[in-house]
XYZ file of C-alpha atoms in Angstrom:
721
model
C 108.345 72.786 126.924
C 104.807 71.389 127.296
C 101.594 73.001 126.055
C 100.522 74.175 129.505
C 103.719 76.076 130.248
C 103.684 77.613 126.760
C 100.254 79.174 127.341
C 100.201 79.852 131.075
C 101.735 83.338 130.866
C 99.097 84.536 128.348
C 95.642 86.060 128.824
C 92.562 84.503 127.210
C 92.694 86.498 123.956
C 96.424 85.895 123.593
C 95.962 82.141 124.166
C 93.247 82.065 121.532
C 95.519 83.747 118.993
C 98.519 81.537 119.776
C 96.689 78.198 119.694
C 94.220 78.852 116.848
C 94.078 76.234 114.050
C 96.203 76.896 110.950
C 94.421 79.461 108.776
C 94.670 83.140 107.922
C 94.471 85.283 111.044
C 94.402 88.978 111.849
C 95.395 89.791 115.422
C 94.210 93.339 116.054
C 96.626 94.286 118.815
C 96.030 97.501 120.736
C 98.891 99.578 122.102
C 100.698 97.812 124.950
C 98.663 94.622 124.553
C 101.592 92.208 124.112
C 101.610 91.722 120.345
C 105.255 90.617 120.196
C 104.582 88.066 122.929
C 101.725 86.647 120.847
C 103.826 86.495 117.685
C 106.723 84.766 119.440
C 104.457 82.273 121.226
C 102.584 81.552 117.990
C 105.854 80.581 116.298
C 106.807 78.490 119.332
C 103.363 76.806 119.188
C 103.826 75.932 115.511
C 107.166 74.283 116.274
C 106.477 72.730 119.681
C 102.864 71.615 119.331
C 102.134 71.314 115.602
C 105.562 69.927 114.733
C 106.378 72.530 112.095
C 110.069 72.548 111.201
C 111.941 75.761 112.149
C 113.147 75.626 108.518
C 109.539 76.384 107.480
C 109.155 79.562 109.545
C 109.064 83.015 107.949
C 108.586 86.063 110.199
C 108.785 89.616 108.876
C 108.902 92.948 110.691
C 110.091 96.497 110.021
C 113.306 97.060 111.988
C 116.413 95.011 112.593
C 116.024 95.696 116.306
C 112.534 94.152 116.313
C 113.750 91.156 114.287
C 116.656 90.562 116.658
C 114.341 90.786 119.658
C 111.927 88.310 118.079
C 114.717 85.865 117.249
C 116.174 86.125 120.758
C 112.825 85.557 122.478
C 112.072 82.503 120.316
C 115.457 81.002 121.119
C 114.937 81.677 124.835
C 111.421 80.231 124.809
C 112.251 77.033 122.920
C 115.918 76.709 123.916
C 116.868 76.097 120.280
C 118.729 78.087 117.652
C 116.614 80.264 115.356
C 119.322 80.161 112.690
C 117.295 78.101 110.224
C 114.264 80.383 110.489
C 113.848 83.314 108.148
C 113.290 86.142 110.639
C 114.052 89.660 109.463
C 112.865 92.942 108.021
C 111.061 93.178 104.687
C 114.204 94.664 103.162
C 116.430 92.067 104.818
C 114.345 89.110 103.604
C 114.098 90.610 100.107
C 117.877 91.095 100.066
C 118.357 87.461 101.088
C 116.120 86.273 98.255
C 117.913 88.398 95.682
C 121.335 87.216 96.822
C 120.239 83.587 96.514
C 118.712 84.093 93.073
C 120.605 87.073 91.663
C 120.820 85.680 88.126
C 117.084 84.926 87.941
C 116.418 88.413 89.307
C 118.509 89.967 86.531
C 121.279 91.106 88.883
C 124.986 90.454 89.115
C 126.017 88.340 92.098
C 128.006 91.268 93.495
C 125.217 93.854 93.303
C 125.485 96.624 95.898
C 122.694 98.057 98.055
C 122.428 101.859 98.116
C 121.107 103.718 101.106
C 118.992 106.831 100.649
C 121.988 109.171 100.587
C 123.758 107.169 97.877
C 120.564 107.054 95.847
C 120.271 110.830 96.012
C 123.861 111.188 94.785
C 123.067 109.063 91.732
C 120.004 111.194 90.986
C 121.963 114.447 91.333
C 124.599 113.175 88.911
C 121.889 112.034 86.539
C 120.191 115.446 86.529
C 123.515 117.165 85.979
C 124.349 114.905 83.031
C 120.960 115.724 81.495
C 121.648 119.455 82.051
C 118.509 119.751 84.158
C 118.016 122.766 86.430
C 118.021 121.342 89.966
C 116.103 124.395 91.209
C 113.163 123.441 88.991
C 113.520 119.673 89.350
C 114.576 119.051 92.918
C 116.664 115.864 93.340
C 114.737 114.910 96.490
C 111.481 115.346 94.596
C 112.740 113.062 91.817
C 113.894 110.558 94.432
C 110.471 110.635 96.075
C 108.705 110.101 92.755
C 110.864 107.091 91.844
C 110.490 105.446 95.244
C 106.744 106.029 95.293
C 106.325 104.303 91.920
C 108.406 101.359 93.106
C 106.385 101.113 96.320
C 103.308 100.800 94.109
C 105.007 98.080 92.022
C 105.432 100.255 88.935
C 108.369 100.469 86.544
C 108.802 103.506 84.311
C 107.678 101.409 81.344
C 104.341 100.725 83.074
C 103.383 104.384 83.516
C 101.816 106.668 80.915
C 102.531 110.386 80.997
C 99.062 111.258 79.610
C 100.528 114.391 78.063
C 101.375 115.824 81.478
C 104.611 117.845 81.381
C 105.609 117.027 84.966
C 104.850 113.317 84.590
C 106.682 113.146 81.266
C 109.892 114.540 82.765
C 109.709 112.447 85.928
C 109.324 109.296 83.834
C 112.315 110.338 81.762
C 114.395 110.653 84.944
C 113.044 107.319 86.212
C 114.048 105.527 82.971
C 117.559 107.038 83.014
C 117.910 106.148 86.688
C 116.930 102.538 86.030
C 119.530 102.323 83.288
C 122.308 103.647 85.560
C 121.392 101.229 88.349
C 121.252 98.247 86.011
C 124.574 99.178 84.440
C 126.263 99.653 87.825
C 124.629 96.692 89.625
C 123.063 99.029 92.194
C 119.885 98.367 94.135
C 118.093 100.948 96.287
C 115.772 100.107 99.192
C 112.561 100.320 97.186
C 114.160 98.219 94.447
C 114.895 95.424 96.937
C 111.180 94.973 97.543
C 110.066 95.460 93.946
C 112.732 93.151 92.500
C 111.987 90.424 95.098
C 108.294 90.590 94.174
C 109.076 90.366 90.465
C 111.447 87.466 91.119
C 108.685 85.343 92.644
C 105.957 86.583 90.316
C 107.885 85.785 87.148
C 109.387 82.430 88.207
C 106.614 79.925 88.843
C 108.890 77.112 90.009
C 110.708 79.374 92.430
C 107.428 80.716 93.801
C 106.187 77.159 94.296
C 109.375 76.289 96.140
C 108.972 79.102 98.670
C 105.234 78.577 99.020
C 105.958 74.944 99.948
C 108.821 75.882 102.232
C 107.094 78.541 104.326
C 104.149 76.725 105.891
C 103.296 79.740 108.056
C 104.078 83.374 107.266
C 104.078 85.798 110.200
C 103.989 89.590 109.881
C 104.458 92.187 112.619
C 103.187 95.803 112.351
C 100.971 94.790 109.446
C 99.309 98.223 109.349
C 102.618 99.670 108.116
C 102.865 97.530 104.963
C 102.807 99.274 101.589
C 101.421 98.079 98.255
C 104.454 96.072 97.103
C 105.018 94.461 100.519
C 101.426 93.251 100.667
C 101.599 92.029 97.048
C 104.720 90.028 97.980
C 102.937 88.481 100.971
C 99.967 87.621 98.771
C 102.209 85.756 96.326
C 103.645 83.600 99.090
C 100.341 82.781 100.773
C 97.412 83.190 98.372
C 96.936 79.448 97.812
C 97.756 78.415 101.371
C 95.568 80.618 103.605
C 98.505 80.657 106.041
C 99.142 84.353 106.657
C 99.282 85.318 110.351
C 99.427 89.099 110.778
C 99.583 91.288 113.857
C 98.745 94.958 113.585
C 96.708 97.903 114.796
C 94.776 100.115 112.420
C 94.688 102.780 115.160
C 98.488 103.044 115.009
C 98.840 103.415 111.243
C 100.827 106.677 111.054
C 103.089 106.245 108.032
C 100.715 106.992 105.152
C 103.085 109.774 104.031
C 105.748 107.186 103.225
C 103.528 104.669 101.473
C 101.956 102.588 104.264
C 98.430 101.477 103.353
C 96.019 101.218 106.259
C 93.555 99.679 103.811
C 95.732 96.536 103.687
C 94.081 95.472 106.942
C 90.689 95.703 105.239
C 91.938 94.028 102.041
C 93.234 91.152 104.154
C 89.679 90.332 105.181
C 88.538 90.314 101.545
C 91.488 88.311 100.184
C 91.386 85.677 102.929
C 87.661 84.972 103.402
C 88.325 82.132 105.875
C 90.269 84.429 108.167
C 89.754 84.889 111.883
C 90.028 88.208 113.754
C 91.156 88.284 117.380
C 91.365 91.553 119.301
C 93.954 92.138 121.998
C 92.469 94.891 124.153
C 93.997 94.345 127.595
C 96.771 96.891 128.017
C 99.802 96.193 130.221
C 101.414 99.621 129.898
C 99.197 102.546 130.852
C 96.796 103.571 133.596
C 93.023 103.636 133.157
C 92.668 107.407 132.701
C 95.335 107.444 129.970
C 93.672 104.543 128.150
C 90.207 106.101 128.410
C 91.545 109.323 126.908
C 93.068 107.355 124.023
C 89.838 105.397 123.495
C 87.673 108.520 123.448
C 90.014 110.346 121.082
C 90.361 107.564 118.500
C 86.617 106.907 118.516
C 86.278 110.094 116.418
C 87.900 108.251 113.484
C 85.289 106.664 111.249
C 87.533 104.386 109.175
C 88.582 101.881 111.864
C 87.771 98.341 112.958
C 87.197 99.341 116.552
C 88.477 98.097 119.893
C 88.504 99.307 123.489
C 91.715 99.280 125.495
C 91.390 98.432 129.190
C 93.611 97.647 132.152
C 93.229 96.052 135.539
C 95.994 98.207 137.058
C 93.740 101.040 138.237
C 92.785 104.527 137.014
C 95.998 106.297 137.985
C 96.513 110.056 137.868
C 94.395 112.413 135.786
C 95.989 113.813 132.635
C 97.542 117.222 133.301
C 96.640 119.988 130.845
C 98.829 123.088 130.726
C 97.924 126.217 128.780
C 101.117 128.170 128.200
C 101.335 131.889 127.508
C 103.766 131.197 124.650
C 106.192 128.511 123.462
C 108.909 129.719 125.887
C 106.524 129.413 128.805
C 105.626 125.915 127.604
C 109.289 124.851 127.562
C 109.885 126.429 130.981
C 106.928 124.554 132.488
C 107.970 121.180 131.031
C 111.562 121.490 132.233
C 110.436 122.572 135.711
C 108.320 119.409 135.936
C 111.311 117.306 134.865
C 113.489 119.002 137.505
C 110.973 118.015 140.187
C 110.939 114.459 138.818
C 114.724 114.199 139.047
C 114.776 115.779 142.513
C 112.620 112.858 143.621
C 115.477 110.552 142.628
C 113.920 109.394 139.364
C 115.915 109.049 136.146
C 115.692 110.939 132.893
C 115.311 107.971 130.568
C 111.801 107.455 131.957
C 110.769 110.884 130.632
C 109.945 111.808 127.030
C 109.022 115.086 125.361
C 107.049 114.318 122.216
C 106.310 116.858 119.494
C 104.814 116.952 116.015
C 107.614 118.858 114.289
C 111.399 118.706 114.742
C 111.456 122.498 114.807
C 109.821 122.416 118.246
C 112.794 120.780 119.955
C 115.092 123.829 120.100
C 113.495 125.641 123.042
C 113.276 122.455 125.103
C 116.944 121.785 124.393
C 117.896 125.294 125.508
C 115.890 125.014 128.732
C 117.290 121.581 129.531
C 120.852 122.813 128.964
C 120.260 125.845 131.178
C 118.877 123.562 133.893
C 121.855 121.204 133.567
C 119.622 118.253 132.677
C 121.158 115.735 130.238
C 119.003 114.972 127.210
C 119.123 113.224 123.880
C 117.345 114.215 120.667
C 116.489 111.224 118.513
C 116.311 111.473 114.762
C 119.963 112.395 114.190
C 122.447 110.447 112.094
C 122.873 106.777 112.908
C 126.341 105.237 112.900
C 126.367 103.941 109.314
C 124.980 107.277 108.032
C 127.916 109.376 109.285
C 130.133 110.901 106.600
C 133.392 109.338 107.748
C 131.795 105.881 107.907
C 130.205 106.258 104.477
C 133.585 107.319 103.056
C 135.296 104.199 104.410
C 132.462 101.980 103.178
C 132.684 103.599 99.731
C 136.315 102.461 99.413
C 135.318 98.948 100.482
C 132.419 98.881 98.011
C 134.630 100.031 95.176
C 137.122 97.302 96.015
C 134.314 94.754 95.769
C 132.535 96.258 92.753
C 134.407 98.688 90.466
C 131.133 99.701 88.805
C 129.635 101.207 91.973
C 129.297 104.757 90.632
C 128.101 106.477 93.875
C 131.121 105.096 95.749
C 133.460 106.099 92.892
C 132.181 109.679 93.002
C 132.298 109.856 96.771
C 135.997 109.029 97.172
C 137.679 109.786 93.838
C 139.027 112.999 95.343
C 138.631 112.406 99.057
C 141.033 112.794 100.662
C 142.133 115.384 98.105
C 144.487 113.908 95.509
C 144.438 116.538 92.767
C 141.548 115.234 90.656
C 139.589 118.317 89.683
C 135.984 118.891 88.670
C 137.011 119.157 85.004
C 138.405 115.610 85.038
C 135.364 114.296 86.894
C 132.988 115.985 84.458
C 134.850 114.392 81.519
C 134.521 110.968 83.164
C 130.801 111.538 83.774
C 130.188 112.650 80.202
C 132.028 109.633 78.803
C 130.030 107.330 81.084
C 126.777 108.901 79.914
C 127.527 108.770 76.195
C 129.068 105.286 76.270
C 126.544 103.964 78.810
C 129.259 102.489 80.989
C 130.452 102.820 84.579
C 132.591 105.694 85.824
C 135.430 103.253 86.467
C 135.493 102.086 82.832
C 135.192 105.693 81.676
C 138.170 106.723 83.823
C 140.300 104.006 82.193
C 139.071 105.032 78.729
C 139.903 108.679 79.444
C 143.437 107.759 80.440
C 143.836 105.835 77.179
C 142.792 108.868 75.133
C 145.942 110.783 76.163
C 144.027 114.091 76.222
C 144.736 115.112 79.822
C 147.650 116.938 81.364
C 150.417 114.865 82.929
C 149.345 116.054 86.374
C 145.730 114.994 85.841
C 146.865 111.629 84.411
C 149.053 110.944 87.429
C 146.309 111.865 89.876
C 143.624 109.750 88.189
C 145.919 106.811 87.554
C 147.049 106.993 91.177
C 143.464 106.639 92.382
C 142.744 103.622 90.169
C 145.975 101.948 91.287
C 145.127 102.682 94.929
C 141.815 100.825 94.665
C 143.453 97.876 92.892
C 146.249 97.755 95.454
C 143.792 97.843 98.362
C 141.754 95.020 96.827
C 144.831 92.858 96.158
C 146.346 93.409 99.605
C 143.063 92.891 101.459
C 142.043 89.730 99.622
C 143.451 87.263 102.167
C 142.887 89.381 105.295
C 140.142 88.882 107.903
C 137.228 91.300 107.537
C 138.262 93.699 110.321
C 141.816 93.821 108.938
C 140.401 94.713 105.510
C 138.527 97.619 107.069
C 141.571 98.748 109.040
C 143.743 98.589 105.904
C 141.334 100.766 103.940
C 141.014 103.352 106.705
C 144.782 103.699 106.954
C 145.945 103.269 103.332
C 143.200 105.403 101.761
C 144.361 108.413 103.742
C 141.070 108.780 105.632
C 142.631 108.320 109.060
C 145.353 110.897 108.396
C 142.789 113.314 106.952
C 140.611 113.256 110.055
C 143.581 113.354 112.424
C 144.496 116.710 110.840
C 141.238 118.156 112.179
C 142.317 119.453 115.562
C 138.861 120.048 117.030
C 136.506 117.589 118.748
C 134.878 116.755 115.421
C 138.066 115.258 114.013
C 138.651 113.253 117.170
C 135.084 111.929 117.084
C 135.493 110.895 113.445
C 138.687 108.991 114.208
C 136.871 107.234 117.052
C 134.022 106.346 114.698
C 136.445 104.842 112.178
C 137.990 102.777 114.965
C 134.495 101.646 115.915
C 133.914 100.579 112.299
C 136.887 98.219 112.613
C 135.350 96.888 115.808
C 131.956 96.463 114.113
C 133.658 94.395 111.392
C 135.436 92.292 114.018
C 132.130 91.537 115.767
C 130.104 91.091 112.569
C 128.050 87.914 112.733
C 128.555 86.489 109.243
C 125.414 84.520 108.295
C 126.584 81.080 107.193
C 124.294 80.526 104.235
C 125.817 78.227 101.646
C 123.226 79.178 99.042
C 124.374 82.799 98.954
C 128.005 82.161 97.995
C 128.958 85.706 99.038
C 132.116 86.991 100.636
C 132.064 88.189 104.221
C 132.896 91.689 102.960
C 129.873 91.805 100.657
C 127.596 90.626 103.471
C 129.045 93.274 105.798
C 128.482 96.011 103.207
C 124.887 94.879 102.692
C 124.399 94.855 106.468
C 125.716 98.437 106.683
C 123.316 99.657 103.978
C 120.301 97.994 105.544
C 121.196 99.355 109.001
C 121.557 102.870 107.587
C 118.010 102.616 106.261
C 116.521 102.418 109.731
C 115.734 105.289 112.024
C 115.067 103.619 115.316
C 115.717 104.806 118.846
C 118.579 103.214 120.700
C 118.615 102.242 124.353
C 118.531 105.227 126.685
C 120.645 105.962 129.742
C 119.988 108.812 132.156
C 118.923 111.199 129.412
C 115.583 112.915 128.973
C 114.306 111.712 125.612
C 113.221 114.258 122.947
C 111.639 112.964 119.760
C 108.898 113.375 117.194
C 105.705 111.408 117.632
C 106.560 109.264 114.621
C 109.868 108.272 116.217
C 108.157 107.416 119.519
C 106.023 104.620 118.084
C 106.736 101.327 119.815
C 108.296 102.963 122.881
C 107.002 103.600 126.390
C 107.894 106.043 129.171
C 106.700 106.544 132.738
C 106.235 110.286 132.215
C 105.299 111.804 128.842
C 104.953 115.447 127.796
C 102.839 115.783 124.649
C 103.459 119.380 123.586
C 102.159 121.850 121.017
C 98.548 120.654 120.693
C 97.299 123.515 118.542
C 95.355 123.722 115.310
C 97.780 124.003 112.406
C 100.623 122.435 114.377
C 98.975 119.286 115.686
C 96.898 118.470 113.702
C 99.157 119.850 111.012
C 98.098 122.646 108.692
C 98.148 120.287 105.679
C 95.670 117.899 107.301
C 92.974 120.369 108.333
C 90.988 120.125 105.110
C 91.771 116.502 104.224
C 89.653 113.951 106.143
C 92.046 111.034 105.544
C 95.102 112.966 106.676
C 93.202 114.323 109.664
C 92.381 110.771 110.738
C 96.073 109.871 110.481
C 96.940 112.896 112.640
C 94.426 111.654 115.212
C 96.050 108.218 115.123
C 99.386 109.942 115.716
C 97.941 111.649 118.775
C 96.602 108.273 119.939
C 100.113 106.845 119.607
C 101.498 109.750 121.641
C 98.991 109.312 124.451
C 99.567 105.562 124.694
C 103.339 106.007 125.114
C 102.638 107.169 128.696
C 102.698 104.576 131.455
C 101.992 106.592 134.614
C 101.803 110.323 133.937
C 100.743 112.278 130.861
C 101.100 116.055 130.476
C 99.509 117.777 127.480
C 100.308 121.402 126.664
C 99.466 124.100 124.151
C 100.375 127.766 123.815
C 98.179 130.819 123.349
C 100.890 132.502 121.279
C 103.498 130.676 119.239
C 106.355 131.831 117.058
C 107.122 129.062 114.625
C 108.925 129.188 111.261
C 109.476 132.909 111.795
C 105.798 133.767 112.212
C 103.804 134.822 115.257
C 100.409 133.176 115.614
C 97.589 132.932 118.121
C 96.464 129.382 117.450
C 93.300 127.685 118.616
C 93.761 124.728 120.958
C 93.858 121.448 119.058
C 90.537 119.765 118.358
C 92.100 116.676 119.901
C 91.876 118.373 123.311
C 88.124 118.791 122.861
C 87.827 115.105 121.969
C 89.222 114.001 125.337
C 86.510 114.129 128.053
C 87.086 116.902 130.575
C 86.685 114.567 133.544
C 89.891 112.781 132.504
C 91.991 115.968 132.677
C 93.024 118.501 135.289
C 94.191 121.992 134.381
C 97.557 122.678 135.944
C 96.705 126.375 136.257
C 93.783 128.700 135.717
C 94.728 131.069 132.934
C 93.114 134.115 134.541
C 95.417 133.777 137.563
C 98.624 134.155 135.557
C 100.226 137.584 135.954
C 103.429 138.480 134.152
C 105.170 141.827 133.726
C 103.192 143.915 131.273
C 100.160 141.668 131.141
C 97.936 143.805 133.372
C 97.905 146.673 130.886
C 97.225 144.262 128.045
C 94.333 142.757 129.956
C 92.843 146.243 130.357
C 93.090 146.717 126.594
C 91.267 143.458 126.075
C 88.596 144.376 128.610
C 88.033 147.668 126.829
C 87.400 145.751 123.634
C 84.877 143.310 125.017
C 81.963 145.609 124.199
C 83.332 146.308 120.720
C 81.654 143.311 119.065
C 82.988 142.276 115.690
C 80.515 140.660 113.319
C 81.013 137.958 110.709
C 81.547 139.541 107.289
C 82.987 142.772 108.687
C 86.029 144.159 106.838
C 89.111 144.855 108.958
C 92.752 145.746 108.486
C 95.857 144.515 110.348
C 99.226 146.274 110.358
C 101.093 143.101 109.347
C 98.536 140.889 107.586
C 96.674 143.584 105.651
C 92.989 143.532 104.718
C 90.688 140.739 105.781
C 87.135 139.678 106.611
C 85.952 138.623 110.074
C 84.746 135.009 110.207
C 83.914 134.603 113.932
C 84.880 135.507 117.500
C 85.023 133.476 120.693
C 85.848 133.934 124.381
C 85.637 137.149 126.348
C 87.765 139.619 128.228
C 91.497 139.005 127.992
C 90.859 135.663 126.286
C 88.687 136.991 123.448
C 89.864 135.781 120.039
C 88.859 136.684 116.521
C 89.170 134.635 113.337
C 89.963 136.648 110.202
C 90.389 135.545 106.600
C 93.179 137.808 105.323
C 93.425 138.377 101.599
C 97.144 137.554 101.357
C 97.829 135.556 104.528
C 94.803 133.259 104.731
C 92.794 132.376 107.848
C 94.275 133.322 111.247
C 93.113 133.396 114.851
C 94.233 136.533 116.732
C 93.968 137.642 120.364
C 92.021 140.906 120.426
C 94.286 142.173 123.186
C 97.170 142.282 120.707
C 95.595 142.340 117.266
C 95.036 146.138 116.937
C 92.508 145.622 114.161
C 90.961 148.580 112.399
C 87.443 148.440 110.979
C 87.502 149.308 107.274
């Protein structure tokens, strides 16, 4: 492919980014501006024009799906294999490094990768062994603390408790957890990144090797990097000035899980010779949708700034619907979808986006009633399902007897007569002797302290694992998986379940065999790993993702966080109310409020042709009835870009006429700021302000026990104290 044909499909800004001289570069890519195209063409340019060896290419992104797409597009563009390039997720690349250099990283060559569920099991067992009250020290809270420290590059030994009781206990759990993982050769997701960073940081020759090898380092979705990921990138590139990153500070929405938007700003400090190129031409949305997004995000102060534009025309105005309540909102949305489908259009082009998972229920009910197929994203992925994790646990234990989470998961599943008393004795022995559960089980058998029944049951389990490992040794991978599913008793166990659930689980186990048959074993001589170990690592890394699969004729329901990176012809952005979106937790925190606004920006820019925004005057959520104010984000979108689907005063429903008369009778009863009032449900409070008139008049009250609430005067029945 010649230079002309490589660049001809790109716009001016994209060409500039692709063909820029080798140096640090930040491509600030707006939503729908073709960032993946730029990244792929940049790699192709390095190989085709600058003569860089594919062996010297490193490209990192956040999902396996994105990595596969990038690899496929490079191969298609250059008509060569991308096998020698390192293209993968941060976790995948880190895993590859650790497998190659396990000994230098302080790991056994057969270390196992834990997904989040397995990690939580280890923590629960740890807390139980320490006789800690799980109601006071929540396992998920401990898990979050440990992962957060690792994301910041901190070991337990690096952190001082400063006399703080909470910190002191969390550090104690962190230290014990580290010891268990080291003893059992277990690595969690956060550990993959931290250990890979330490590997390069502490081995100068190895660092030099990879710095020399990777002549250009490419990063997608740079705004989503956390502290340890950026530190790892800095190690590889700090002396080379060869970091090429693509990102969008306006789409940084993962601060709650460690992403650092400030990495984009640090990049400019750490690489003073860098170049910034902005991709602002949008190929997805209409002009009105883009203008709304531009006007909204302009209210954020901490941003680099760019202006999305399109040459595809203004398109339809944004439709704004004010619902009476959340049921009315769901009814309206589904009626619009029915009309869409009656026009012969398909459901996969439609998405309902919401801030909280709890909002999906009413939309699901309405869609079911209307007979419209739908799919809610955010459920369990294949490798996260219980029956799959059970089968994988047997396989992991065959490969590594010291995998404690797998041992615990299947020691008595299917049931084989090993009781909690026996398991507790094994756990206690493992804790006191600082050894794996497997070794402790053998030691317990040798003590001759158990009943004959317990001995037979435990010994039977240990022999089962050994027998499976011996029999499977010479079998192809998919035959190994099939053997385990059948000989472990899992298949028979699920076949006993006579309902649809049992049938689905059997089908999933059969699909696991198929997945093993189709597994693309990476031929990497340096790793010296069995195909089984690579398959198990693949399963763990896949389970760590939460990405949307390809749709069929289903209406798509998902949270705004899940929707990032996707696009739909028709989008319903629902529940735009203060306290819901933006969330209650963000209202008094400027940084979190800016992230909520970025989330709204992401939601708006998912729409290609039509965007509907809705909010409710009354909403029952989490068991409470509220009269929320419309979201401030609605006020930040210029009115000329929106059309109201209905005029609120024209809506008449059974019983509303009388209520309107009540409201009208109150309009002359002016409440004043500072006035004391009482509410039948919320108790005593002080009036802060009122707004609106007639049936739409609202009052804001600071209740002593319930906090600040907006109420409709037509329903509030306040009494002046």
